[in-house]
Coordinates of C-alpha atoms in Angstrom, one line a residue:
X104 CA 0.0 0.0 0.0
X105 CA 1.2 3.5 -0.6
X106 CA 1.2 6.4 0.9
X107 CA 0.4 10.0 -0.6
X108 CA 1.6 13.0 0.0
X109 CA -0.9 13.8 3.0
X110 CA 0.0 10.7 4.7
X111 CA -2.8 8.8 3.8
X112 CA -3.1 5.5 2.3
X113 CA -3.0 6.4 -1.2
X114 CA -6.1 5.4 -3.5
X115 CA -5.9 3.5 -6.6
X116 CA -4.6 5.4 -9.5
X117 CA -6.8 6.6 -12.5
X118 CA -5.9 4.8 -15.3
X119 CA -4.4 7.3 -18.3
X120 CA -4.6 4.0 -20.7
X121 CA -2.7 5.1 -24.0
X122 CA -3.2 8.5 -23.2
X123 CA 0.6 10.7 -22.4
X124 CA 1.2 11.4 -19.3
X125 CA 3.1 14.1 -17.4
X126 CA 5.7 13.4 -14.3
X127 CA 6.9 15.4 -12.0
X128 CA 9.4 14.9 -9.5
X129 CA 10.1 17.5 -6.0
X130 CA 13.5 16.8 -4.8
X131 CA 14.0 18.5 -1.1
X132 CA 17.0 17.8 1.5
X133 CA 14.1 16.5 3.7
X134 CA 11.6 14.9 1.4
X135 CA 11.1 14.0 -2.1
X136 CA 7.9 13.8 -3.9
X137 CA 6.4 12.3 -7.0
X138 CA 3.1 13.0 -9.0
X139 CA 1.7 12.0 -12.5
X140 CA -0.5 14.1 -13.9
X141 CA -3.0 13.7 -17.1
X142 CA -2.3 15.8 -20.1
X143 CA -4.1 18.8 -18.7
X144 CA -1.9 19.0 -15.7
X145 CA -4.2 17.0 -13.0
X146 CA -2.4 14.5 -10.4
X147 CA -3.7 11.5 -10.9
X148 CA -1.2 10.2 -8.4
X149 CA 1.7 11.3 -6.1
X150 CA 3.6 9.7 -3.4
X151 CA 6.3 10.8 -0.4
X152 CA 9.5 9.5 0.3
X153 CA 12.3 10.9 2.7
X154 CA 15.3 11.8 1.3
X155 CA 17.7 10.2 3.6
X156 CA 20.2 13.0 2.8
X157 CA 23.2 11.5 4.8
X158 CA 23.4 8.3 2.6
X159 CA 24.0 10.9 -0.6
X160 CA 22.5 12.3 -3.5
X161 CA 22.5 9.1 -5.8
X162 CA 20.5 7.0 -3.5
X163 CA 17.9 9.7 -3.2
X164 CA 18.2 10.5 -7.0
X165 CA 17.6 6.2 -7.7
X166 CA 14.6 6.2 -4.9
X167 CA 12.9 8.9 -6.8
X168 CA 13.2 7.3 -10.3
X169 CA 12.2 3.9 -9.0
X170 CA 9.1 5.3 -7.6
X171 CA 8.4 7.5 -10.7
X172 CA 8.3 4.4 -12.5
X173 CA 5.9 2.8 -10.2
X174 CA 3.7 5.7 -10.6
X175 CA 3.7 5.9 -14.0
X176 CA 3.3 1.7 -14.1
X177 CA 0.2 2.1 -12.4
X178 CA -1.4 5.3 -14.0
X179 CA -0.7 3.8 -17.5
X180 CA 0.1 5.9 -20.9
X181 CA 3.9 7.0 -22.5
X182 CA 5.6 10.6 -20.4
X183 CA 5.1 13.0 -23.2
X184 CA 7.1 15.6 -20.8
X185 CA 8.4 15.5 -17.0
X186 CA 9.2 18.4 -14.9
X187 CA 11.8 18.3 -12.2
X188 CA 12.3 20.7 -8.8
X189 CA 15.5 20.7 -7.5
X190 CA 17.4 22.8 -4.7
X191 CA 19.9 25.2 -5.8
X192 CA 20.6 26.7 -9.1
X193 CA 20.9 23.9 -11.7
X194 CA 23.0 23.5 -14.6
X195 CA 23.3 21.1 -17.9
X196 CA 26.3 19.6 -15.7
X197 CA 25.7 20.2 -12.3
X198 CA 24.0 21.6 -9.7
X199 CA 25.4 24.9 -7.8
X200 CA 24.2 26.2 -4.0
X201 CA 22.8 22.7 -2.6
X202 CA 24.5 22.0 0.2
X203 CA 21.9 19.8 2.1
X204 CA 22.4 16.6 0.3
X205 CA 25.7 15.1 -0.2
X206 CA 27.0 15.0 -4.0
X207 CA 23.9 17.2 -5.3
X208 CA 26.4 19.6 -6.9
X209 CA 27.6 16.4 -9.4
X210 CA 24.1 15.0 -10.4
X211 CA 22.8 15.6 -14.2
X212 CA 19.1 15.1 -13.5
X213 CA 17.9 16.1 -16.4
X214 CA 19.9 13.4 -18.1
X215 CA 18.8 11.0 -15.5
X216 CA 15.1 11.0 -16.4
X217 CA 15.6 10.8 -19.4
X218 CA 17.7 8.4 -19.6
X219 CA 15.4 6.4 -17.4
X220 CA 12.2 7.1 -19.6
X221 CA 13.1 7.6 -22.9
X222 CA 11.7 10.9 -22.9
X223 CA 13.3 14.2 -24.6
X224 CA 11.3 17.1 -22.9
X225 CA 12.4 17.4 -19.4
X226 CA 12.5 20.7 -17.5
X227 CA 14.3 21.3 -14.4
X228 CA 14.5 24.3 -12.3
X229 CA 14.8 25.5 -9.0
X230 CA 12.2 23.9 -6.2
X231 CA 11.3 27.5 -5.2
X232 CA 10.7 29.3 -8.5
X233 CA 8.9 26.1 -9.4
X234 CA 6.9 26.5 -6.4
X235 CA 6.7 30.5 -7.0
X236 CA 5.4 28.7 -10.7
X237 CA 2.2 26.9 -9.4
X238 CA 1.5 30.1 -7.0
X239 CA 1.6 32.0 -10.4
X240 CA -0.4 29.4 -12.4
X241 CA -3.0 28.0 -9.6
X242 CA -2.3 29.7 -6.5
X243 CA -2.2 33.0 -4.8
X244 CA 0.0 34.7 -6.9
X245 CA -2.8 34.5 -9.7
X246 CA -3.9 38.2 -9.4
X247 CA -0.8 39.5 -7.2
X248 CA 2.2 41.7 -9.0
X249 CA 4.9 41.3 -8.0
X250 CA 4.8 38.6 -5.8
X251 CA 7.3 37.0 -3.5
X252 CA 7.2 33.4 -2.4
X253 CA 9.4 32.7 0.4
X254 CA 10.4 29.1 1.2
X255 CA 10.9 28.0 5.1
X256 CA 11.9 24.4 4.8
X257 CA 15.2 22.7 5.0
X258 CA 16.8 25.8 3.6
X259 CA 15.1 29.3 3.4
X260 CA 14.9 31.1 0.0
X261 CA 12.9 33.3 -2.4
X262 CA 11.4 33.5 -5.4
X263 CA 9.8 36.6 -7.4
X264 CA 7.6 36.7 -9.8
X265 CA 6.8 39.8 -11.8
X266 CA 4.2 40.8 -14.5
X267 CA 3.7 36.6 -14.4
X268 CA 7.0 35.1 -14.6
X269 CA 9.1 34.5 -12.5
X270 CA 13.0 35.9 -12.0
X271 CA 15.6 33.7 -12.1
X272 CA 18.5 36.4 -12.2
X273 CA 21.4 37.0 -14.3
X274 CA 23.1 33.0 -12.7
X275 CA 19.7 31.8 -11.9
X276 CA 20.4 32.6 -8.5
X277 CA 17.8 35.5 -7.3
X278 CA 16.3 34.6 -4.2
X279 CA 19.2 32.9 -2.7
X280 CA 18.8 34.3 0.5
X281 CA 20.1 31.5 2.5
X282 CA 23.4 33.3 1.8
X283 CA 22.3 36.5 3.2
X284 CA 25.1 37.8 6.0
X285 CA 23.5 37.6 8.9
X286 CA 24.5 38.0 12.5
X287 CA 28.2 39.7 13.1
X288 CA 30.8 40.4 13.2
X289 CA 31.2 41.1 9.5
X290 CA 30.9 38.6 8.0
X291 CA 29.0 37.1 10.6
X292 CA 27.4 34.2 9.2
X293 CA 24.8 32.4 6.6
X294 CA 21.1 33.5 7.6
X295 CA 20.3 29.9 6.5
X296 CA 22.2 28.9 9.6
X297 CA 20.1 31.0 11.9
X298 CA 17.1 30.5 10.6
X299 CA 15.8 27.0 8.7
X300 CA 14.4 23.9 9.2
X301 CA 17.8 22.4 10.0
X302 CA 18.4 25.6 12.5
X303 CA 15.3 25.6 14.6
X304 CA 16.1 21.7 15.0
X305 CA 19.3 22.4 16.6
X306 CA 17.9 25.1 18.3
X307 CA 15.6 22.5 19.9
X308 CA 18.2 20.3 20.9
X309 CA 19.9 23.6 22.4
X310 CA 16.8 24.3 24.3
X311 CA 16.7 20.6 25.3
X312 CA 12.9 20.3 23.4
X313 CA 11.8 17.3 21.9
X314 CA 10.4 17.3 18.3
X315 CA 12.9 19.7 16.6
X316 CA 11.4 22.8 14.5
X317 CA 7.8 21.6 15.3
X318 CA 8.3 20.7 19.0
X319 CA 10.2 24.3 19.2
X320 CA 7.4 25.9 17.9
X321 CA 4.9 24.5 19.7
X322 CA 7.0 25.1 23.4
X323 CA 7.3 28.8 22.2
X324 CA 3.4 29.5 22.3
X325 CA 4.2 30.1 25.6
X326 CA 6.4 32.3 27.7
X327 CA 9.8 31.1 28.7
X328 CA 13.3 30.5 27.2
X329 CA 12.4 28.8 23.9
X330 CA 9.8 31.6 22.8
X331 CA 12.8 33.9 23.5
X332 CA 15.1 32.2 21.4
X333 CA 13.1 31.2 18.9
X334 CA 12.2 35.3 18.7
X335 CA 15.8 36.2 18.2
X336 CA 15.5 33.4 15.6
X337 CA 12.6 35.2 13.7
X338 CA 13.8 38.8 13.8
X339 CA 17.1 38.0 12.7
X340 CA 15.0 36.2 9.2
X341 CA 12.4 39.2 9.3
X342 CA 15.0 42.0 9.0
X343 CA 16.3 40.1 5.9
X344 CA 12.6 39.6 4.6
X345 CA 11.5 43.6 5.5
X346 CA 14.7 44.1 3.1
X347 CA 13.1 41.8 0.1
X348 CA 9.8 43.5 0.7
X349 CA 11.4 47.3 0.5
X350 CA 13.3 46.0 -2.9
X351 CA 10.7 44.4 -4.6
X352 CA 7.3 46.2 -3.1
X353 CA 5.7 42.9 -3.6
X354 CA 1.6 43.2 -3.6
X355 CA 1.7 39.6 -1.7
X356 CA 4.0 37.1 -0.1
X357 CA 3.6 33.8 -0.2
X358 CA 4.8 31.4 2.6
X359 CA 5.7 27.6 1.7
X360 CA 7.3 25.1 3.3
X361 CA 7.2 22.8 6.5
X362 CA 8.2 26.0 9.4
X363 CA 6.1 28.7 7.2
X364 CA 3.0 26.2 8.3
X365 CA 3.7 27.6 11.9
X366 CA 0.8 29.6 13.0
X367 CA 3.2 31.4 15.7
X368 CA 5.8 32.3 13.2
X369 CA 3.6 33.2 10.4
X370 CA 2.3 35.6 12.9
X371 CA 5.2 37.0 14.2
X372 CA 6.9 37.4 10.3
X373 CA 3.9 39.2 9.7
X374 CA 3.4 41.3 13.0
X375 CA 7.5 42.2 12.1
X376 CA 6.8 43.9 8.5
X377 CA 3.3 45.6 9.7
X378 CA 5.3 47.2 12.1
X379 CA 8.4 48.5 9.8
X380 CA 7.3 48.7 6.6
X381 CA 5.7 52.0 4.8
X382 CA 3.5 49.8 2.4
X383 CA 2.7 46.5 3.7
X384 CA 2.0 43.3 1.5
X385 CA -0.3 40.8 2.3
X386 CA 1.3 37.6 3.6
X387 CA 0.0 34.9 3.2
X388 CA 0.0 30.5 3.8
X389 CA 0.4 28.7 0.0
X390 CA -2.6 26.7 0.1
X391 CA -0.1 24.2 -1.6
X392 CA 0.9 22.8 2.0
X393 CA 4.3 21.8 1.5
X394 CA 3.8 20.5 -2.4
X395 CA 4.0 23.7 -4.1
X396 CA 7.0 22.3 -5.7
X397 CA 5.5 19.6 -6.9
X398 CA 2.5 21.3 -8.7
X399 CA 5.0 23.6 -10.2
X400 CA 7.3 20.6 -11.6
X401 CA 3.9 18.9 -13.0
X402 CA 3.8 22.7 -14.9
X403 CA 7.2 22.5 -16.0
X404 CA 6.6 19.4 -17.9
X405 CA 3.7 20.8 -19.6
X406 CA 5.4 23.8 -21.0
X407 CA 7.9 21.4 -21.8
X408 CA 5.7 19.1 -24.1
X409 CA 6.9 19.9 -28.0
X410 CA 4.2 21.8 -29.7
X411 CA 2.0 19.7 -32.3
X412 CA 3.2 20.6 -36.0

């Protein structure tokens, strides 16, 4: 039996018959997912797996093609495209700025699909712009200009998307904010390493609370030591993100990812910008949960599929 991306047993796939099919594939330092979709874009099916980032990137990247293949076994029908999301800014012979998994940098992944079924059109971009993709496409960045998506997962990035694209910079590294200098003094250090998934679980284990990010957040709805140092934590990330906002003047932001689903830091981001910025945005939750990503991948691949002549 499978399980889905909510964590439910996953029902029986729709059946595409001889009908193409689109995949798309989520790579994350924490999770991976999968989804086929019908011509049209629709999941028909999509599963969850954990990375296991510590055993290395080609385990993860053989997991996540074994399990595309079972999903595409049972849906049925030829992939006319597939769509891949990938940290860090990826090239035709590498992949530069993804630190979290192991070997990352020297995976080919659009070669890998391919290679693996037998298709030409595969896309591949960043997991954040393609998540700042399906916010454009299906989400709440539909009638929003400029918008900022800001990603609170593993890592913490950005995306922006103006007049309904979205910017990938002159490297394909906009948004990169994990980088940002944070903390001092100069050069102080990565603002990814103050405030992240992977941060606020060693914070947890500093403050001695159970449950990492999650169990940190919920011990800081009340008073005491880890609300204050999960504060610091906050207004060290919400200086950064008052910064984006006075750059781009964004009409919305968009929070994804695992620690954006906080309700206590969600309010506190947006409690920070009310309180410094002239013209505040709207902040809001993706209603993607944590598979924005996915959804945007699944869009990838059908902008990918070649044009009938």
């Amino acid at each position: 039996m499978s399980v889905g991306l909510s964590g439910r047993a996953a029902q029986p796939a729709p059946v595409a018959g001889d009908r193409p099919v689109l995949l798309g594939i989520d790579f994350g330092g924490t999770k991976m997912a999968v989804g086929v979709a019908d011509g049209q874009g629709r999941l028909l099916v999509r599963e969850r797996v954990p990375t296991h980032a510590e055993q290395g990137a080609p385990q993860a990247l053989d997991r996540a093609l074994a399990l595309a293949a079972k999903l595409v076994a049972q849906v049925g029908g030829p992939v006319a495209a597939a769509g891949v999301a990938s940290p860090g800014v990826v090239r035709p012979d590498g992949i530069d700025l993804a630190p979290n998994v192991p070997g990352w940098d020297r995976l080919r992944l659009a070669d890998a699909v391919r290679e693996r079924f037998g298709v030409s059109a595969v896309a591949v971009d960043n997991d954040l712009n393609a998540a700042a993709l399906a916010e454009l496409r299906l989400g709440a960045l539909r009638d929003a200009d400029p918008g900022l998506v800001i990603g609170i997962g593993t890592g913490v990035a950005a995306a922006v998307t103006v007049g309904g694209r979205v910017v990938a910079g002159h490297r394909g590294a906009a948004g990169e904010i994990g980088y940002a200098v944070a903390g001092g003094p100069w050069p102080g250090t990565m603002l990814e390493l103050d405030f992240s998934g992977r941060a606020l679980d060693r914070l947890a284990d500093e403050q001695g609370v159970p449950g990492g990010a999650a169990g940190l957040s919920a011990a800081a709805a009340r008073p005491g030591p880890a609300r204050d140092a999960l504060t610091t934590r906050v207004d060290e990330f919400a200086r950064h993100l008052a910064t984006c906002c006075l750059l781009l003047d964004p009409e919305r932001v968009v929070l994804v990812g695992g620690v954006a689903g906080s309700d206590l830091i969600r309010g506190l981001l947006t409690e920070r910008l009310g309180e410094v910025l002239p013209y505040r945005p709207e902040v809001v939750l993706s209603r993607f949960a944590d598979d924005a990503a996915l959804h945007g991948a699944v869009i990838l691949a059908r902008e990918a599929v070649p044009a009938s002549r």
